[in-house]
Short mmCIF file of C-alpha atoms in Angstrom, two decimals:
data_model
loop_
_atom_site.label_atom_id
_atom_site.label_comp_id
_atom_site.label_asym_id
_atom_site.label_seq_id
_atom_site.Cartn_x
_atom_site.Cartn_y
_atom_site.Cartn_z
CA MET A 1 -22.04 48.46 80.88
CA ASN A 2 -20.71 48.69 77.35
CA GLN A 3 -23.59 47.68 75.05
CA GLU A 4 -21.19 47.21 72.15
CA LEU A 5 -19.93 44.01 73.78
CA TYR A 6 -23.26 42.31 73.09
CA HIS A 7 -24.50 41.01 69.77
CA VAL A 8 -28.29 40.70 69.57
CA SER A 9 -29.75 38.34 66.96
CA ALA A 10 -32.62 35.95 66.38
CA ASN A 11 -32.61 32.56 68.07
CA PRO A 12 -30.65 29.91 66.08
CA HIS A 13 -33.74 28.01 64.96
CA VAL A 14 -33.44 25.45 62.17
CA ARG A 15 -35.54 26.70 59.29
CA ASP A 16 -37.31 24.53 56.77
CA LYS A 17 -39.24 25.42 53.64
CA ALA A 18 -41.76 22.65 54.27
CA THR A 19 -45.34 23.76 54.97
CA THR A 20 -48.43 21.90 56.09
CA HIS A 21 -49.70 22.10 52.50
CA SER A 22 -46.51 20.68 51.00
CA ILE A 23 -46.31 17.84 53.54
CA MET A 24 -49.93 16.85 53.04
CA LEU A 25 -49.48 17.02 49.27
CA ASP A 26 -46.49 14.68 49.43
CA VAL A 27 -48.45 12.15 51.51
CA ILE A 28 -51.35 12.33 49.04
CA ILE A 29 -48.91 11.77 46.15
CA ALA A 30 -47.44 8.79 48.00
CA LEU A 31 -50.94 7.30 48.35
CA LEU A 32 -51.77 7.66 44.65
CA PRO A 33 -50.35 4.25 43.57
CA ALA A 34 -52.43 2.40 46.19
CA THR A 35 -55.45 4.57 45.40
CA ALA A 36 -55.20 3.95 41.66
CA PHE A 37 -54.80 0.23 42.20
CA GLY A 38 -57.80 0.20 44.53
CA VAL A 39 -59.97 1.80 41.87
CA TYR A 40 -58.63 -0.61 39.25
CA ASN A 41 -59.13 -3.57 41.57
CA PHE A 42 -62.64 -2.75 42.79
CA GLY A 43 -64.11 -0.48 40.15
CA ILE A 44 -66.49 2.47 40.26
CA SER A 45 -67.76 1.80 43.79
CA ALA A 46 -64.27 2.33 45.18
CA LEU A 47 -63.87 5.57 43.24
CA LEU A 48 -67.25 6.79 44.47
CA ASN A 49 -66.35 6.16 48.10
CA ILE A 50 -63.02 7.95 47.67
CA VAL A 51 -64.71 11.02 46.18
CA VAL A 52 -67.47 11.05 48.82
CA CYS A 53 -65.03 10.68 51.73
CA ILE A 54 -62.79 13.49 50.52
CA ALA A 55 -65.71 15.80 49.72
CA THR A 56 -67.37 15.11 53.08
CA CYS A 57 -64.18 15.82 55.04
CA VAL A 58 -63.49 19.07 53.16
CA ILE A 59 -67.10 20.30 53.50
CA ALA A 60 -67.29 19.32 57.18
CA GLU A 61 -64.06 21.17 58.00
CA TYR A 62 -65.07 24.25 56.02
CA ALA A 63 -68.54 24.36 57.59
CA TRP A 64 -67.24 23.90 61.14
CA GLN A 65 -64.59 26.59 60.82
CA TYR A 66 -66.95 28.99 59.05
CA PHE A 67 -69.79 28.70 61.56
CA MET A 68 -67.43 28.66 64.55
CA HIS A 69 -65.84 31.87 63.21
CA LYS A 70 -62.44 30.29 62.91
CA LYS A 71 -59.87 30.65 60.17
CA VAL A 72 -60.81 28.37 57.28
CA THR A 73 -57.83 26.09 56.58
CA VAL A 74 -59.13 23.58 54.04
CA SER A 75 -56.43 24.76 51.62
CA ASP A 76 -53.77 23.05 53.76
CA LEU A 77 -55.02 19.69 52.34
CA SER A 78 -55.22 18.02 55.77
CA ALA A 79 -58.94 17.37 55.33
CA VAL A 80 -58.31 15.97 51.85
CA LEU A 81 -55.71 13.58 53.27
CA THR A 82 -58.02 12.52 56.09
CA GLY A 83 -60.79 11.78 53.59
CA LEU A 84 -58.45 9.80 51.35
CA LEU A 85 -57.09 7.72 54.25
CA LEU A 86 -60.59 7.03 55.51
CA ALA A 87 -61.70 5.91 52.05
CA LEU A 88 -58.71 3.60 51.69
CA ASN A 89 -59.76 1.96 54.98
CA LEU A 90 -63.32 1.26 53.80
CA PRO A 91 -64.64 -1.85 52.04
CA PRO A 92 -65.03 -1.05 48.33
CA GLN A 93 -68.75 -1.82 48.37
CA ALA A 94 -69.49 0.23 51.50
CA PRO A 95 -72.69 2.29 51.13
CA VAL A 96 -72.20 6.00 50.48
CA TRP A 97 -73.91 7.02 53.71
CA LEU A 98 -71.23 5.14 55.63
CA ALA A 99 -68.53 7.25 53.98
CA VAL A 100 -70.43 10.43 54.86
CA ILE A 101 -70.86 9.47 58.53
CA GLY A 102 -67.22 8.46 58.75
CA GLY A 103 -66.00 11.69 57.20
CA VAL A 104 -68.08 13.86 59.54
CA PHE A 105 -66.94 11.88 62.59
CA ALA A 106 -63.27 12.10 61.58
CA ILE A 107 -63.30 15.87 61.06
CA ILE A 108 -65.79 17.12 63.65
CA VAL A 109 -65.43 14.67 66.54
CA VAL A 110 -61.80 13.52 66.34
CA LYS A 111 -60.18 16.62 64.85
CA GLN A 112 -62.11 19.86 65.35
CA LEU A 113 -63.60 19.24 68.79
CA PHE A 114 -60.08 18.79 70.12
CA GLY A 115 -58.78 22.00 68.61
CA GLY A 116 -58.17 21.25 64.95
CA LEU A 117 -54.99 20.31 63.13
CA GLY A 118 -52.19 19.48 65.53
CA GLN A 119 -54.44 18.98 68.56
CA ASN A 120 -56.16 15.65 67.87
CA PHE A 121 -55.17 12.82 70.20
CA MET A 122 -55.60 10.05 67.64
CA ASN A 123 -55.45 9.67 63.88
CA PRO A 124 -58.80 11.06 62.61
CA ALA A 125 -59.18 8.56 59.76
CA LEU A 126 -58.50 5.58 62.03
CA GLY A 127 -60.71 6.99 64.75
CA ALA A 128 -63.55 7.18 62.23
CA ARG A 129 -62.83 3.67 60.93
CA CYS A 130 -62.98 2.18 64.42
CA PHE A 131 -66.19 4.11 65.13
CA LEU A 132 -67.74 2.70 61.96
CA LEU A 133 -66.56 -0.83 62.80
CA LEU A 134 -68.18 -0.66 66.22
CA SER A 135 -71.38 1.04 65.02
CA PHE A 136 -71.93 -0.58 61.61
CA ALA A 137 -70.14 -3.91 61.77
CA VAL A 138 -72.02 -5.63 58.93
CA PRO A 139 -71.33 -3.16 56.08
CA MET A 140 -67.81 -2.54 57.40
CA THR A 141 -66.94 -6.24 57.17
CA ASN A 142 -68.66 -7.01 53.88
CA PHE A 143 -65.85 -7.52 51.38
CA THR A 144 -67.17 -8.27 47.93
CA TYR A 145 -65.81 -8.76 44.45
CA SER A 146 -62.72 -7.41 42.75
CA ASN A 147 -61.72 -7.44 39.10
CA PHE A 148 -59.62 -10.51 39.86
CA ASP A 149 -62.34 -12.50 41.59
CA ALA A 150 -65.95 -11.65 40.90
CA ALA A 151 -67.27 -13.36 44.02
CA THR A 152 -67.78 -12.43 47.63
CA GLN A 153 -64.95 -13.76 49.74
CA ALA A 154 -63.41 -13.52 53.18
CA THR A 155 -60.41 -11.30 53.75
CA PRO A 156 -56.98 -12.94 53.57
CA LEU A 157 -56.47 -12.48 57.32
CA ALA A 158 -59.74 -14.27 58.09
CA MET A 159 -58.72 -17.11 55.79
CA LEU A 160 -55.27 -17.23 57.39
CA LYS A 161 -56.75 -17.35 60.86
CA ALA A 162 -59.02 -20.19 59.75
CA GLY A 163 -55.95 -22.23 58.87
CA GLU A 164 -55.93 -21.73 55.11
CA THR A 165 -52.71 -21.25 53.15
CA LEU A 166 -52.40 -18.06 51.14
CA ASN A 167 -50.35 -17.12 48.10
CA TRP A 168 -48.10 -14.31 49.36
CA VAL A 169 -47.27 -13.25 45.79
CA ASP A 170 -50.94 -12.47 45.16
CA LEU A 171 -51.03 -10.54 48.43
CA PHE A 172 -47.94 -8.57 47.45
CA ILE A 173 -49.43 -7.62 44.08
CA GLY A 174 -52.96 -7.08 45.38
CA LYS A 175 -55.00 -9.91 43.86
CA THR A 176 -57.19 -10.23 46.92
CA ALA A 177 -60.17 -8.91 48.82
CA GLY A 178 -59.79 -6.17 51.40
CA THR A 179 -60.33 -2.49 51.93
CA ILE A 180 -59.81 -0.13 49.00
CA GLY A 181 -56.24 0.84 49.84
CA GLU A 182 -54.73 -2.07 51.71
CA THR A 183 -54.57 -4.79 49.07
CA SER A 184 -51.49 -3.90 47.00
CA VAL A 185 -48.39 -4.12 49.19
CA VAL A 186 -46.07 -3.14 46.34
CA CYS A 187 -47.99 0.11 45.80
CA LEU A 188 -47.90 0.91 49.51
CA ILE A 189 -44.16 0.23 49.75
CA ILE A 190 -43.53 2.48 46.74
CA GLY A 191 -45.48 5.23 48.48
CA GLY A 192 -43.68 4.65 51.77
CA LEU A 193 -40.27 4.80 50.12
CA TYR A 194 -41.29 8.06 48.45
CA LEU A 195 -42.09 9.58 51.84
CA ILE A 196 -38.80 8.37 53.30
CA PHE A 197 -36.85 9.68 50.30
CA LYS A 198 -38.57 13.07 50.63
CA LYS A 199 -37.85 12.97 54.38
CA ILE A 200 -41.52 13.42 55.16
CA ILE A 201 -41.41 10.45 57.53
CA SER A 202 -38.66 8.68 59.43
CA PRO A 203 -38.13 4.99 58.59
CA ILE A 204 -37.82 4.18 62.31
CA ILE A 205 -41.51 3.69 63.12
CA PRO A 206 -42.51 1.56 60.08
CA CYS A 207 -39.34 -0.56 60.24
CA VAL A 208 -39.55 -1.21 63.99
CA TYR A 209 -43.32 -1.77 63.77
CA ILE A 210 -43.12 -4.30 60.94
CA GLY A 211 -40.02 -5.97 62.39
CA THR A 212 -41.54 -6.35 65.86
CA PHE A 213 -44.74 -7.79 64.45
CA ALA A 214 -42.75 -10.24 62.29
CA ILE A 215 -40.89 -11.53 65.36
CA PHE A 216 -44.15 -11.78 67.31
CA ALA A 217 -45.83 -13.72 64.50
CA LEU A 218 -42.92 -16.15 64.27
CA LEU A 219 -42.88 -16.75 68.02
CA PHE A 220 -46.60 -16.94 68.72
CA GLY A 221 -48.29 -17.54 65.36
CA GLY A 222 -48.31 -21.32 65.82
CA HIS A 223 -46.59 -22.02 62.50
CA GLY A 224 -42.96 -21.95 63.60
CA PHE A 225 -40.55 -20.40 61.13
CA ASP A 226 -42.86 -20.85 58.16
CA ILE A 227 -41.82 -18.14 55.72
CA ASN A 228 -45.05 -18.40 53.70
CA TYR A 229 -47.09 -17.84 56.85
CA LEU A 230 -44.91 -14.92 57.90
CA LEU A 231 -45.12 -13.19 54.51
CA SER A 232 -48.88 -13.78 54.44
CA GLU A 233 -49.22 -12.08 57.84
CA LEU A 234 -47.06 -9.17 56.73
CA PHE A 235 -48.72 -8.64 53.35
CA ALA A 236 -52.36 -9.28 54.32
CA GLY A 237 -54.60 -6.68 55.92
CA GLY A 238 -53.73 -3.11 56.74
CA LEU A 239 -50.25 -3.52 58.22
CA MET A 240 -48.35 -1.75 55.43
CA LEU A 241 -50.96 0.99 55.06
CA GLY A 242 -50.94 1.58 58.80
CA ALA A 243 -47.17 1.37 59.25
CA PHE A 244 -46.21 3.87 56.53
CA PHE A 245 -49.16 6.24 56.41
CA MET A 246 -50.95 6.33 59.77
CA ALA A 247 -48.54 5.27 62.50
CA THR A 248 -46.18 8.00 61.23
CA ASP A 249 -48.72 10.81 61.65
CA TYR A 250 -46.81 13.82 63.04
CA VAL A 251 -49.43 14.76 65.63
CA THR A 252 -50.06 11.32 67.12
CA SER A 253 -46.56 9.78 67.07
CA PRO A 254 -43.45 10.53 69.18
CA ILE A 255 -40.90 13.10 68.07
CA THR A 256 -37.83 11.57 69.71
CA SER A 257 -35.81 8.74 68.16
CA LYS A 258 -36.06 6.57 71.27
CA GLY A 259 -39.75 7.33 71.46
CA LYS A 260 -40.24 6.21 67.86
CA VAL A 261 -38.54 2.88 68.64
CA ILE A 262 -40.69 2.31 71.74
CA PHE A 263 -43.79 3.35 69.79
CA GLY A 264 -42.96 0.91 66.97
CA ILE A 265 -42.39 -1.95 69.40
CA ILE A 266 -45.71 -1.32 71.15
CA LEU A 267 -47.47 -1.19 67.78
CA GLY A 268 -45.95 -4.49 66.68
CA VAL A 269 -46.78 -6.29 69.92
CA LEU A 270 -50.35 -4.98 70.08
CA THR A 271 -51.01 -5.85 66.43
CA GLY A 272 -49.72 -9.37 67.09
CA VAL A 273 -51.88 -9.75 70.20
CA PHE A 274 -55.01 -8.50 68.45
CA ARG A 275 -54.44 -10.58 65.31
CA ILE A 276 -53.25 -13.85 66.80
CA PHE A 277 -55.00 -13.99 70.16
CA GLY A 278 -57.96 -11.69 69.59
CA PRO A 279 -61.37 -12.73 68.25
CA GLY A 280 -60.95 -10.71 65.04
CA ALA A 281 -58.52 -11.18 62.21
CA GLU A 282 -57.22 -7.60 61.97
CA GLY A 283 -55.68 -5.44 64.66
CA VAL A 284 -53.78 -2.60 63.03
CA SER A 285 -56.38 0.14 63.57
CA TYR A 286 -56.90 -0.59 67.25
CA ALA A 287 -53.16 -1.01 67.83
CA ILE A 288 -52.39 2.41 66.35
CA ILE A 289 -55.20 4.18 68.22
CA PHE A 290 -54.24 2.59 71.55
CA SER A 291 -50.59 3.49 70.95
CA ASN A 292 -51.60 7.07 70.07
CA LEU A 293 -52.95 7.40 73.61
CA LEU A 294 -49.56 6.38 75.02
CA VAL A 295 -47.56 8.97 73.08
CA PRO A 296 -47.59 11.64 75.85
CA LEU A 297 -46.14 9.08 78.28
CA ILE A 298 -43.59 7.85 75.76
CA GLU A 299 -42.39 11.38 75.10
CA LYS A 300 -42.24 12.14 78.82
CA TRP A 301 -39.88 9.19 79.25
CA THR A 302 -37.73 9.86 76.20
CA VAL A 303 -37.41 13.65 75.87
CA PRO A 304 -33.77 14.56 76.66
CA THR A 305 -33.02 16.63 79.75
CA ALA A 306 -32.69 20.30 78.83
CA PHE A 307 -29.18 21.74 78.89
CA GLY A 308 -28.37 23.05 82.36
CA LYS A 309 -30.98 20.91 84.14
CA GLY A 310 -30.71 17.66 86.01
CA GLY A 311 -27.04 17.87 86.90
CA LYS A 312 -25.44 18.19 90.31
CA LYS A 313 -24.06 21.52 91.43
CA ASN A 314 -20.28 21.59 91.65
CA GLU A 315 -19.08 22.74 95.06
#
């Protein structure tokens, strides 16, 4: 056989200059507006929890990898991002020990015990938040003062579920109680648009998620086509934070376009069920975690058939 007839070369892989470090850095940058507003809104206690969460996650990851004789990868910023997301999901007045426990649980239990970055079956920050909600319900649901209102108050979603009317403009700006990072919708949208512009995330999941939930709220919210109610549901709570920054996590979301649509629809329906029919006011965290568990099935259904497989043999 004449070897000159063959041309040997590397596989035609699509190459990208993006690295784990650069992707994590872009997500952190996108979260800075919401983070800055959270500190402005809630003061030094919010800043303290942010610093403690990030430090705990970085130290926990370094210690685990060092003592397990694994490659130390804290420089990829994934632990920093996990700590920041966890902090933004905490009440501003949460005690410091709660941030420490949450950070250790996110890194050791949810991330490292399942193999580290890329192997976790759910979002580490949300896994830790749900663990803290189940284990320490009182401090995790104690939402106190902000610079706009120096009094303890219920969250907007709790007020909405109680039948009160909310000012959606205040919710959009962030003049409300809530976790450190969920209050300012405008800051979260700015960050989300930055990620879409940088092509860090696809707009499919957040758009389908928010759109599905909006339809669900209109159909089953009990207020008809009340635009004020709809905007209050969309802008209150952690919907925007979850849709742009946690539902789009590379590891725990589908990779196919059809899968992203199915994933977004499931997220929207589950969030609506938990919020409107469930005993609690919020449902974003549980909806995302439950949907994370369905990702392997979603991808099994939506991954295209490989070239050369699945067809009938021509006789």
